Short mmCIF file of C-alpha atoms and ligand atoms in Angstrom, two decimals:
data_model
loop_
_atom_site.label_atom_id
_atom_site.label_comp_id
_atom_site.label_asym_id
_atom_site.label_seq_id
_atom_site.Cartn_x
_atom_site.Cartn_y
_atom_site.Cartn_z
CA MET A 1 78.61 115.72 63.08
CA SER A 2 80.14 113.28 65.57
CA THR A 3 82.85 114.56 67.92
CA PRO A 4 86.16 112.91 67.09
CA GLU A 5 87.57 110.78 69.89
CA LEU A 6 90.27 112.50 71.87
CA LYS A 7 93.72 111.00 71.86
CA ALA A 8 94.46 110.28 75.51
CA PRO A 9 97.81 111.44 76.88
CA ARG A 10 100.22 108.53 77.28
CA PRO A 11 101.64 108.33 80.80
CA PRO A 12 105.36 107.60 80.79
CA GLU A 13 106.70 104.08 80.69
CA LEU A 14 109.76 102.91 82.55
CA LEU A 15 112.58 102.59 80.08
CA SER A 16 115.69 100.46 80.00
CA PRO A 17 117.91 100.16 81.99
CA TRP A 18 115.56 101.01 84.87
CA ARG A 19 112.69 98.81 83.76
CA THR A 20 111.99 95.69 85.82
CA GLU A 21 108.72 93.83 86.24
CA ALA A 22 108.54 94.72 89.92
CA ARG A 23 109.06 98.42 89.25
CA VAL A 24 106.46 98.49 86.49
CA ALA A 25 103.96 96.82 88.84
CA LEU A 26 104.72 99.36 91.60
CA GLN A 27 104.39 102.26 89.18
CA GLN A 28 101.06 100.95 87.85
CA GLU A 29 99.74 100.45 91.38
CA ALA A 30 100.72 103.98 92.40
CA ARG A 31 99.35 105.43 89.15
CA ALA A 32 95.95 103.79 89.61
CA PHE A 33 95.81 104.87 93.28
CA ALA A 34 96.71 108.45 92.33
CA ARG A 35 94.05 108.61 89.62
CA GLU A 36 91.25 106.86 91.47
CA VAL A 37 91.80 107.91 95.11
CA VAL A 38 94.07 110.96 95.29
CA LEU A 39 92.87 113.07 92.35
CA PRO A 40 89.19 113.23 93.45
CA LEU A 41 90.30 114.19 96.97
CA ALA A 42 92.59 116.88 95.61
CA ASP A 43 89.77 118.29 93.46
CA ALA A 44 87.43 118.39 96.45
CA LEU A 45 89.82 119.57 99.18
CA ASP A 46 92.36 121.85 97.50
CA PRO A 47 89.82 124.66 96.83
CA GLN A 48 88.97 124.64 100.56
CA LYS A 49 92.64 124.58 101.58
CA GLY A 50 91.68 121.30 103.23
CA GLU A 51 93.81 118.59 104.77
CA MET A 52 94.10 115.10 103.34
CA PRO A 53 92.00 112.73 105.48
CA ARG A 54 93.65 110.20 107.77
CA THR A 55 91.90 107.49 105.76
CA LEU A 56 94.09 108.42 102.78
CA ILE A 57 97.24 108.11 104.88
CA ASP A 58 95.99 104.79 106.21
CA ALA A 59 95.33 103.53 102.67
CA MET A 60 98.90 104.46 101.68
CA ALA A 61 100.18 102.77 104.84
CA GLU A 62 98.25 99.64 103.90
CA LYS A 63 100.20 99.53 100.67
CA GLY A 64 103.45 99.72 102.62
CA TRP A 65 104.52 102.98 101.00
CA PHE A 66 105.68 104.68 104.21
CA GLY A 67 108.33 101.99 104.41
CA ILE A 68 109.53 101.84 100.81
CA THR A 69 113.14 102.56 101.82
CA ILE A 70 113.02 100.82 105.23
CA PRO A 71 114.80 97.45 105.29
CA ALA A 72 112.55 94.39 105.16
CA ASP A 73 113.97 93.26 108.56
CA TYR A 74 112.04 96.15 110.13
CA GLY A 75 108.86 95.52 108.16
CA GLY A 76 109.65 97.89 105.32
CA MET A 77 109.61 97.15 101.59
CA GLY A 78 113.42 97.15 101.52
CA LEU A 79 113.53 99.06 98.24
CA GLY A 80 115.57 102.05 97.15
CA VAL A 81 115.43 105.76 96.47
CA PHE A 82 114.43 104.90 92.90
CA GLU A 83 111.20 103.17 93.95
CA TYR A 84 110.49 105.86 96.56
CA CYS A 85 110.71 108.54 93.85
CA LEU A 86 108.78 106.41 91.36
CA VAL A 87 105.77 106.24 93.69
CA SER A 88 106.18 109.90 94.65
CA GLU A 89 106.08 111.10 91.04
CA GLU A 90 102.78 109.25 90.57
CA LEU A 91 101.22 110.62 93.77
CA ALA A 92 102.42 114.18 93.09
CA ARG A 93 100.92 113.92 89.61
CA ALA A 94 97.58 113.95 91.44
CA TRP A 95 98.42 116.18 94.44
CA LEU A 96 101.84 117.48 95.41
CA SER A 97 101.24 117.21 99.16
CA VAL A 98 100.42 113.51 98.91
CA GLY A 99 103.77 112.95 97.22
CA SER A 100 105.27 114.83 100.16
CA ILE A 101 103.59 113.00 103.03
CA LEU A 102 105.43 109.86 101.92
CA ALA A 103 108.67 111.49 103.10
CA ARG A 104 107.25 111.76 106.63
CA GLY A 105 107.64 107.98 107.00
CA GLN A 106 110.72 106.25 105.51
CA GLY A 107 112.40 106.09 108.93
CA LEU A 108 112.13 109.81 109.68
CA GLY A 109 112.45 110.49 113.41
CA THR A 110 113.92 107.10 114.25
CA GLN A 111 117.62 107.93 114.75
CA THR A 112 117.47 107.62 118.53
CA LEU A 113 120.53 106.73 120.60
CA ASP A 114 118.83 103.61 121.96
CA ASP A 115 119.01 100.76 119.43
CA ASP A 116 115.90 98.92 120.64
CA ARG A 117 113.84 102.08 120.48
CA ARG A 118 115.21 102.87 117.02
CA ARG A 119 114.20 99.43 115.75
CA ALA A 120 110.70 99.74 117.24
CA LEU A 121 110.26 103.18 115.70
CA LEU A 122 111.49 101.96 112.31
CA ALA A 123 108.83 99.25 112.37
CA LYS A 124 106.17 101.85 113.27
CA SER A 125 107.45 104.14 110.51
CA ALA A 126 107.19 101.31 107.97
CA ARG A 127 103.57 100.70 109.06
CA GLY A 128 102.69 104.39 108.58
CA GLN A 129 102.12 104.81 112.32
CA TRP A 130 105.07 107.15 112.89
CA ILE A 131 104.47 110.10 110.60
CA GLY A 132 106.39 113.22 111.36
CA SER A 133 106.64 116.93 110.87
CA ILE A 134 109.99 118.64 110.35
CA ALA A 135 110.67 121.92 112.15
CA LEU A 136 114.05 123.15 111.01
CA SER A 137 113.25 126.61 109.62
CA GLU A 138 112.59 129.69 111.74
CA PRO A 139 111.40 133.23 111.03
CA THR A 140 115.04 134.34 110.79
CA ALA A 141 116.64 131.07 109.61
CA GLY A 142 115.64 129.62 106.23
CA SER A 143 118.41 129.00 103.71
CA ASP A 144 120.91 129.62 106.50
CA LEU A 145 119.89 126.92 108.96
CA ALA A 146 123.07 127.51 110.95
CA GLY A 147 121.25 130.64 112.15
CA VAL A 148 118.70 128.58 114.12
CA ARG A 149 117.98 130.28 117.46
CA THR A 150 115.68 127.80 119.20
CA ARG A 151 117.48 126.77 122.39
CA ALA A 152 117.71 123.35 123.98
CA VAL A 153 118.77 123.59 127.62
CA ARG A 154 119.60 120.50 129.67
CA GLU A 155 117.58 120.10 132.90
CA GLY A 156 118.31 116.81 134.68
CA ASP A 157 117.59 113.98 132.27
CA ALA A 158 115.51 116.20 129.94
CA TRP A 159 116.02 119.00 127.44
CA VAL A 160 113.87 122.11 127.49
CA LEU A 161 113.16 123.68 124.08
CA THR A 162 112.30 127.36 123.65
CA GLY A 163 111.99 129.33 120.42
CA THR A 164 109.92 129.90 117.29
CA LYS A 165 109.75 127.54 114.33
CA ARG A 166 108.23 128.44 110.98
CA TRP A 167 106.87 126.33 108.11
CA ALA A 168 106.35 123.08 110.02
CA GLY A 169 104.06 121.15 107.65
CA PHE A 170 101.57 118.67 109.14
CA ALA A 171 102.72 119.65 112.64
CA GLN A 172 99.30 119.14 114.21
CA GLY A 173 98.45 115.86 112.50
CA ALA A 174 101.85 114.30 113.08
CA ASP A 175 102.90 111.64 115.59
CA PHE A 176 106.09 113.60 116.28
CA ILE A 177 107.86 116.81 115.35
CA GLU A 178 111.57 116.77 114.64
CA VAL A 179 112.86 120.08 116.02
CA LEU A 180 116.30 121.47 115.27
CA ALA A 181 117.66 123.37 118.27
CA ARG A 182 120.91 124.83 119.50
CA THR A 183 122.43 123.13 122.54
CA ARG A 184 125.53 125.36 122.66
CA GLU A 185 127.38 128.06 120.75
CA PRO A 186 130.05 126.91 118.26
CA LYS A 187 133.59 126.89 119.65
CA PRO A 188 136.28 128.93 117.85
CA GLY A 189 137.25 127.15 114.62
CA GLU A 190 134.06 125.04 114.54
CA PRO A 191 131.47 125.45 111.74
CA ARG A 192 128.47 127.65 112.60
CA SER A 193 126.26 124.56 112.59
CA ALA A 194 128.17 123.02 115.53
CA GLY A 195 125.86 122.73 118.54
CA LEU A 196 122.71 122.22 116.45
CA GLU A 197 120.91 118.99 117.22
CA PRO A 198 117.58 117.45 116.21
CA PHE A 199 115.12 116.53 118.97
CA LEU A 200 112.10 114.32 118.79
CA VAL A 201 108.96 115.93 120.22
CA VAL A 202 106.54 113.02 120.60
CA LYS A 203 102.88 114.05 120.55
CA GLU A 204 99.29 112.98 120.07
CA PRO A 205 98.12 113.33 116.45
CA GLY A 206 95.63 116.20 116.17
CA ARG A 207 97.03 118.34 119.01
CA PHE A 208 100.15 120.15 120.11
CA PRO A 209 102.13 118.98 123.12
CA GLU A 210 102.43 120.89 126.37
CA GLY A 211 104.45 124.09 125.92
CA MET A 212 103.78 124.35 122.17
CA THR A 213 101.24 126.42 120.26
CA GLY A 214 100.72 126.49 116.51
CA THR A 215 99.37 129.15 114.16
CA VAL A 216 98.37 128.17 110.63
CA ILE A 217 100.27 129.98 107.85
CA ASP A 218 97.87 130.94 105.04
CA LYS A 219 99.63 129.53 101.93
CA ILE A 220 98.60 130.05 98.31
CA GLY A 221 99.09 126.38 97.44
CA TYR A 222 100.53 123.07 98.66
CA HIS A 223 97.23 122.33 100.34
CA GLY A 224 96.59 118.87 101.70
CA PHE A 225 98.25 119.53 104.98
CA LEU A 226 98.36 122.65 107.11
CA THR A 227 101.64 124.46 107.69
CA PHE A 228 102.37 126.07 111.04
CA GLU A 229 104.39 128.64 112.86
CA LEU A 230 105.18 127.02 116.21
CA GLU A 231 105.91 128.73 119.53
CA LEU A 232 107.92 126.51 121.85
CA ASP A 233 107.85 127.69 125.43
CA GLY A 234 109.58 125.14 127.61
CA VAL A 235 108.77 121.96 125.66
CA ARG A 236 110.36 119.07 127.61
CA VAL A 237 112.11 116.31 125.69
CA PRO A 238 113.73 113.35 127.49
CA GLU A 239 117.42 112.76 126.77
CA SER A 240 116.39 109.50 125.05
CA ASP A 241 114.59 111.59 122.41
CA ARG A 242 117.67 113.52 121.35
CA LEU A 243 118.41 112.28 117.86
CA THR A 244 121.83 111.41 116.51
CA GLY A 245 123.38 113.28 113.60
CA LEU A 246 123.55 116.95 112.84
CA TYR A 247 121.65 119.11 110.43
CA GLY A 248 123.87 121.65 108.73
CA ASP A 249 123.42 124.74 106.66
CA GLU A 250 121.39 123.59 103.63
CA GLY A 251 123.81 125.40 101.39
CA ALA A 252 126.97 124.31 103.13
CA ASP A 253 129.43 121.55 102.52
CA ALA A 254 129.28 118.50 104.74
CA ASP A 255 131.62 120.35 107.06
CA ALA A 256 129.94 119.77 110.39
CA GLY A 257 131.55 116.44 111.25
CA GLY A 258 129.54 113.19 111.67
CA PHE A 259 127.45 114.59 108.89
CA ALA A 260 127.45 111.91 106.19
CA SER A 261 124.05 110.37 106.98
CA VAL A 262 122.41 113.77 107.21
CA GLN A 263 124.02 114.78 103.92
CA ARG A 264 122.61 111.62 102.37
CA GLY A 265 119.18 112.51 103.77
CA LEU A 266 119.37 115.95 102.17
CA ASN A 267 120.41 114.43 98.84
CA ILE A 268 117.50 112.00 98.92
CA ALA A 269 115.15 114.89 99.75
CA ARG A 270 116.44 116.78 96.72
CA VAL A 271 115.92 113.97 94.24
CA HIS A 272 112.53 113.27 95.85
CA THR A 273 111.59 116.92 95.28
CA ALA A 274 112.70 116.61 91.66
CA ALA A 275 110.46 113.56 91.19
CA ARG A 276 107.52 115.40 92.77
CA ALA A 277 108.12 118.39 90.48
CA VAL A 278 108.11 116.05 87.47
CA GLY A 279 104.77 114.66 88.70
CA VAL A 280 103.22 118.14 88.86
CA ALA A 281 104.61 119.16 85.45
CA ARG A 282 103.37 115.91 83.94
CA ALA A 283 99.87 116.63 85.23
CA ALA A 284 99.91 119.96 83.41
CA LEU A 285 101.26 118.34 80.25
CA GLU A 286 98.61 115.61 80.25
CA ASP A 287 95.76 118.09 80.84
CA CYS A 288 97.09 120.24 77.96
CA THR A 289 97.20 117.25 75.62
CA LEU A 290 93.44 116.87 76.06
CA TYR A 291 92.63 120.58 76.07
CA LEU A 292 94.39 121.19 72.77
CA GLN A 293 92.05 118.64 71.19
CA GLU A 294 88.89 119.83 72.97
CA ARG A 295 89.12 123.57 72.55
CA GLU A 296 88.27 125.00 69.14
CA GLN A 297 89.02 128.42 67.73
CA PHE A 298 88.93 129.65 64.14
CA GLY A 299 87.04 126.46 63.26
CA HIS A 300 89.86 124.18 64.42
CA PRO A 301 90.93 122.42 67.56
CA ILE A 302 93.67 124.71 68.91
CA GLY A 303 95.96 121.67 68.76
CA ASP A 304 95.95 122.13 64.96
CA PHE A 305 98.00 125.31 65.35
CA GLN A 306 101.66 124.52 64.96
CA ALA A 307 102.78 127.08 67.54
CA LEU A 308 100.76 125.24 70.18
CA ARG A 309 101.76 121.78 68.98
CA PHE A 310 105.40 122.79 69.26
CA ALA A 311 104.84 124.30 72.70
CA LEU A 312 103.38 120.97 73.81
CA ALA A 313 106.34 119.13 72.28
CA ASP A 314 108.79 121.34 74.19
CA MET A 315 106.90 120.67 77.43
CA ALA A 316 106.95 116.91 76.81
CA ALA A 317 110.67 116.93 76.07
CA GLU A 318 111.46 118.95 79.20
CA VAL A 319 109.39 116.69 81.46
CA ALA A 320 110.99 113.56 79.98
CA GLN A 321 114.48 115.01 80.41
CA ALA A 322 113.89 115.85 84.07
CA ARG A 323 112.44 112.39 84.68
CA ALA A 324 115.44 110.69 83.10
CA TYR A 325 117.72 112.74 85.31
CA TRP A 326 115.91 112.02 88.61
CA GLN A 327 116.03 108.32 87.71
CA GLN A 328 119.77 108.55 87.05
CA VAL A 329 120.45 110.38 90.33
CA ALA A 330 118.20 108.07 92.36
CA HIS A 331 120.14 105.14 90.90
CA LEU A 332 123.45 106.76 91.92
CA LEU A 333 122.19 107.22 95.49
CA ASP A 334 121.01 103.59 95.55
CA GLN A 335 124.53 102.58 94.51
CA GLY A 336 125.85 104.41 97.59
CA GLU A 337 127.40 107.24 95.56
CA PRO A 338 127.44 110.59 97.37
CA ALA A 339 125.90 112.33 94.28
CA GLU A 340 125.83 115.66 96.12
CA SER A 341 126.25 117.85 93.10
CA GLU A 342 123.93 115.69 90.99
CA SER A 343 121.20 115.84 93.67
CA ALA A 344 121.41 119.63 93.72
CA GLN A 345 121.45 119.75 89.91
CA VAL A 346 118.37 117.59 89.50
CA LYS A 347 116.50 119.54 92.19
CA LEU A 348 117.37 122.79 90.42
CA LEU A 349 116.56 121.62 86.88
CA ALA A 350 113.38 119.66 87.60
CA THR A 351 111.77 122.32 89.76
CA GLU A 352 112.61 125.21 87.41
CA MET A 353 111.22 123.02 84.61
CA ALA A 354 107.98 122.48 86.55
CA VAL A 355 107.52 126.24 86.93
CA ARG A 356 108.04 126.79 83.18
CA VAL A 357 105.82 123.89 82.11
CA THR A 358 102.89 124.74 84.39
CA ASN A 359 103.16 128.38 83.32
CA GLN A 360 103.03 127.36 79.65
CA ALA A 361 100.12 125.04 80.42
CA MET A 362 98.17 127.98 81.77
CA GLN A 363 98.93 129.94 78.59
CA LEU A 364 97.71 127.07 76.41
CA HIS A 365 94.48 126.96 78.40
CA GLY A 366 93.81 130.67 77.73
CA GLY A 367 91.26 132.24 80.07
CA ASN A 368 90.02 128.85 81.25
CA GLY A 369 93.44 128.19 82.71
CA TYR A 370 93.11 131.27 84.88
CA THR A 371 90.07 129.96 86.71
CA THR A 372 89.45 127.56 89.54
CA GLU A 373 87.25 125.49 87.21
CA ARG A 374 90.25 123.54 85.97
CA ARG A 375 93.25 121.95 87.61
CA ILE A 376 95.90 123.97 85.80
CA GLU A 377 95.92 126.72 88.43
CA ARG A 378 96.58 124.13 91.14
CA TYR A 379 99.54 122.70 89.27
CA TRP A 380 100.84 126.22 88.66
CA ARG A 381 100.58 127.18 92.37
CA ASP A 382 102.11 123.92 93.54
CA ALA A 383 104.97 123.96 91.02
CA ARG A 384 105.87 127.46 92.16
CA LEU A 385 106.75 126.17 95.61
CA THR A 386 109.17 123.54 94.38
CA THR A 387 111.92 126.05 93.56
CA ILE A 388 111.61 127.48 97.10
CA PHE A 389 111.31 124.62 99.58
CA GLU A 390 113.85 121.88 100.27
CA GLY A 391 116.54 124.49 99.48
CA THR A 392 115.88 127.29 97.00
CA SER A 393 117.22 127.25 93.43
CA GLU A 394 119.87 129.75 94.51
CA ILE A 395 121.03 127.42 97.28
CA GLN A 396 121.23 124.52 94.80
CA ARG A 397 123.34 126.72 92.51
CA ARG A 398 125.55 127.50 95.46
CA ILE A 399 126.05 123.81 96.24
CA ILE A 400 126.87 123.06 92.60
CA SER A 401 129.24 125.98 92.09
CA ASP A 402 130.98 125.36 95.44
CA ARG A 403 132.05 122.01 94.01
CA MET A 404 133.43 123.70 90.90
CA LEU A 405 135.15 126.79 92.26
CA PRO A 406 137.04 127.71 95.45
CA ARG A 407 134.62 129.17 97.98
CA PRO A 408 134.95 132.95 98.36
C1 FAD B 501 105.02 125.94 101.81
C2 FAD B 501 106.33 125.74 102.51
C3 FAD B 501 106.54 124.57 103.21
C4 FAD B 501 107.72 124.39 103.93
N1 FAD B 501 107.86 123.28 104.71
C5 FAD B 501 108.89 123.22 105.60
C6 FAD B 501 108.93 122.21 106.59
O1 FAD B 501 108.07 121.32 106.63
N2 FAD B 501 109.92 122.25 107.51
C7 FAD B 501 110.89 123.22 107.50
O2 FAD B 501 111.77 123.20 108.37
N3 FAD B 501 110.88 124.18 106.56
C8 FAD B 501 109.90 124.21 105.61
N4 FAD B 501 109.86 125.23 104.67
C9 FAD B 501 110.90 126.26 104.69
C10 FAD B 501 111.76 126.25 103.46
O3 FAD B 501 112.70 125.23 103.53
C11 FAD B 501 112.39 127.67 103.33
O4 FAD B 501 111.34 128.54 102.93
C12 FAD B 501 113.51 127.70 102.34
O5 FAD B 501 114.62 126.98 102.79
C13 FAD B 501 113.96 129.15 102.08
O6 FAD B 501 114.15 129.84 103.26
P1 FAD B 501 113.43 131.26 103.47
O7 FAD B 501 112.00 131.14 103.08
O8 FAD B 501 113.74 131.74 104.83
O9 FAD B 501 114.11 132.21 102.40
P2 FAD B 501 115.47 133.00 102.60
O10 FAD B 501 116.53 132.10 103.07
O11 FAD B 501 115.20 134.23 103.40
O12 FAD B 501 115.80 133.42 101.10
C14 FAD B 501 115.26 134.59 100.46
C15 FAD B 501 115.92 134.69 99.10
O13 FAD B 501 117.33 134.86 99.25
C16 FAD B 501 118.02 133.83 98.53
N5 FAD B 501 119.26 133.50 99.24
C17 FAD B 501 119.41 133.21 100.56
N6 FAD B 501 120.70 132.95 100.83
C18 FAD B 501 121.38 133.06 99.66
C19 FAD B 501 122.74 132.90 99.27
N7 FAD B 501 123.68 132.57 100.13
N8 FAD B 501 123.06 133.10 97.97
C20 FAD B 501 122.12 133.43 97.05
N9 FAD B 501 120.81 133.60 97.35
C21 FAD B 501 120.44 133.40 98.63
C22 FAD B 501 117.02 132.67 98.48
O14 FAD B 501 117.34 131.77 97.44
C23 FAD B 501 115.72 133.42 98.26
O15 FAD B 501 115.60 133.75 96.90
C24 FAD B 501 108.72 125.39 103.90
C25 FAD B 501 108.52 126.55 103.15
C26 FAD B 501 107.34 126.72 102.46
C27 FAD B 501 107.14 128.00 101.70
#
């Protein structure tokens, strides 16, 4: 008896009104790259908790993807949040961390006081030669970033940073680390985030700068880059590497003054996380579509059982809904709308969806899903992070409800 041909899962198409020829071409390019280049690397490296090779980053740089949102005048692609998320969904469909590394370009670490330097750094960022690590969180400051204790003390024309940072992803491989530190205590009547400023610690890729040591945190997923706890003991940063803008409490209103651009950055990060979560959930959905046809029990492919067909249908509907919403919110941000509540809503909904869908995918795979022989367990581990990082689900709910009710 010949084996019937499996019906391949259909990757999503861009729908009206978002569909343009240029976007379809970009999506197809990212999709092919994810399938042919990223997925084999993820399969080989994730089980070893390995780091993505520099050659992968260079290949992405070659495509211009580290500068998707950087204006063309600085060598970027001059596109919007929509395109940035479009590419990220495709990359995260293969490996979450590769969807994430894209965020470490896009002009990160370029907001210097000196205009010429800022322009030069933007051009480097667009070329994928200025890839950063972000060190905001600390052992005692996560959701409540206003509790950051790392100190920045002025000494002549430099700042001296001392403290402990936790969760700095890609800190060793990066060209710079953006460190949030306290320069002074808040004055009476000021928000708790007053006095917090981001500093640029410029470094050689592959090593830590003088005064900094890093210890790898042993994560259960999100492999592809290492994540570090950093000890800063007198790291010197020139005044020219103090960045403009303030980072506030992730859960707080934009109440820190001069905060609009940072708020916009947080909103973009939220919709980007939603798109990455959709990518991971879609991977689980597509693998299930094949498995339900391959696996037989009781003399039937398990995809003949209505309970499982309906489970797959629910997964497909949830993934499509979350995708439609990230596209809507990305469009709003591209129109210059603040979209604060919407960004928190899409982050909340898409990441909670990814946890549910990857969990269901494991169930549909039975025992085989609970092994390292298949990719489902990777999707499940990676999806689990998405409700925690970039602001937990509870913090997103706080942002949303704070815009609906008076704050207690
Ligand atoms: C793998 C990984 C990678 C990361 N990468 C980075 C990075 O590159 N750079 C960086 O700076 N940080 C990074 N983070 C840190 C991440 O942003 C924090 O883990 C996250 O913000 C939550 O902070 P926390 O872990 O300290 O949890 P906590 O803030 O201690 O929260 C514990 C629990 O309390 C809840 N909670 C806290 N406050 C409230 C409240 N007001 N109301 C209701 N519930 C609340 C939380 O939702 C959570 O359920 C990373 C984290 C992980 C796990």
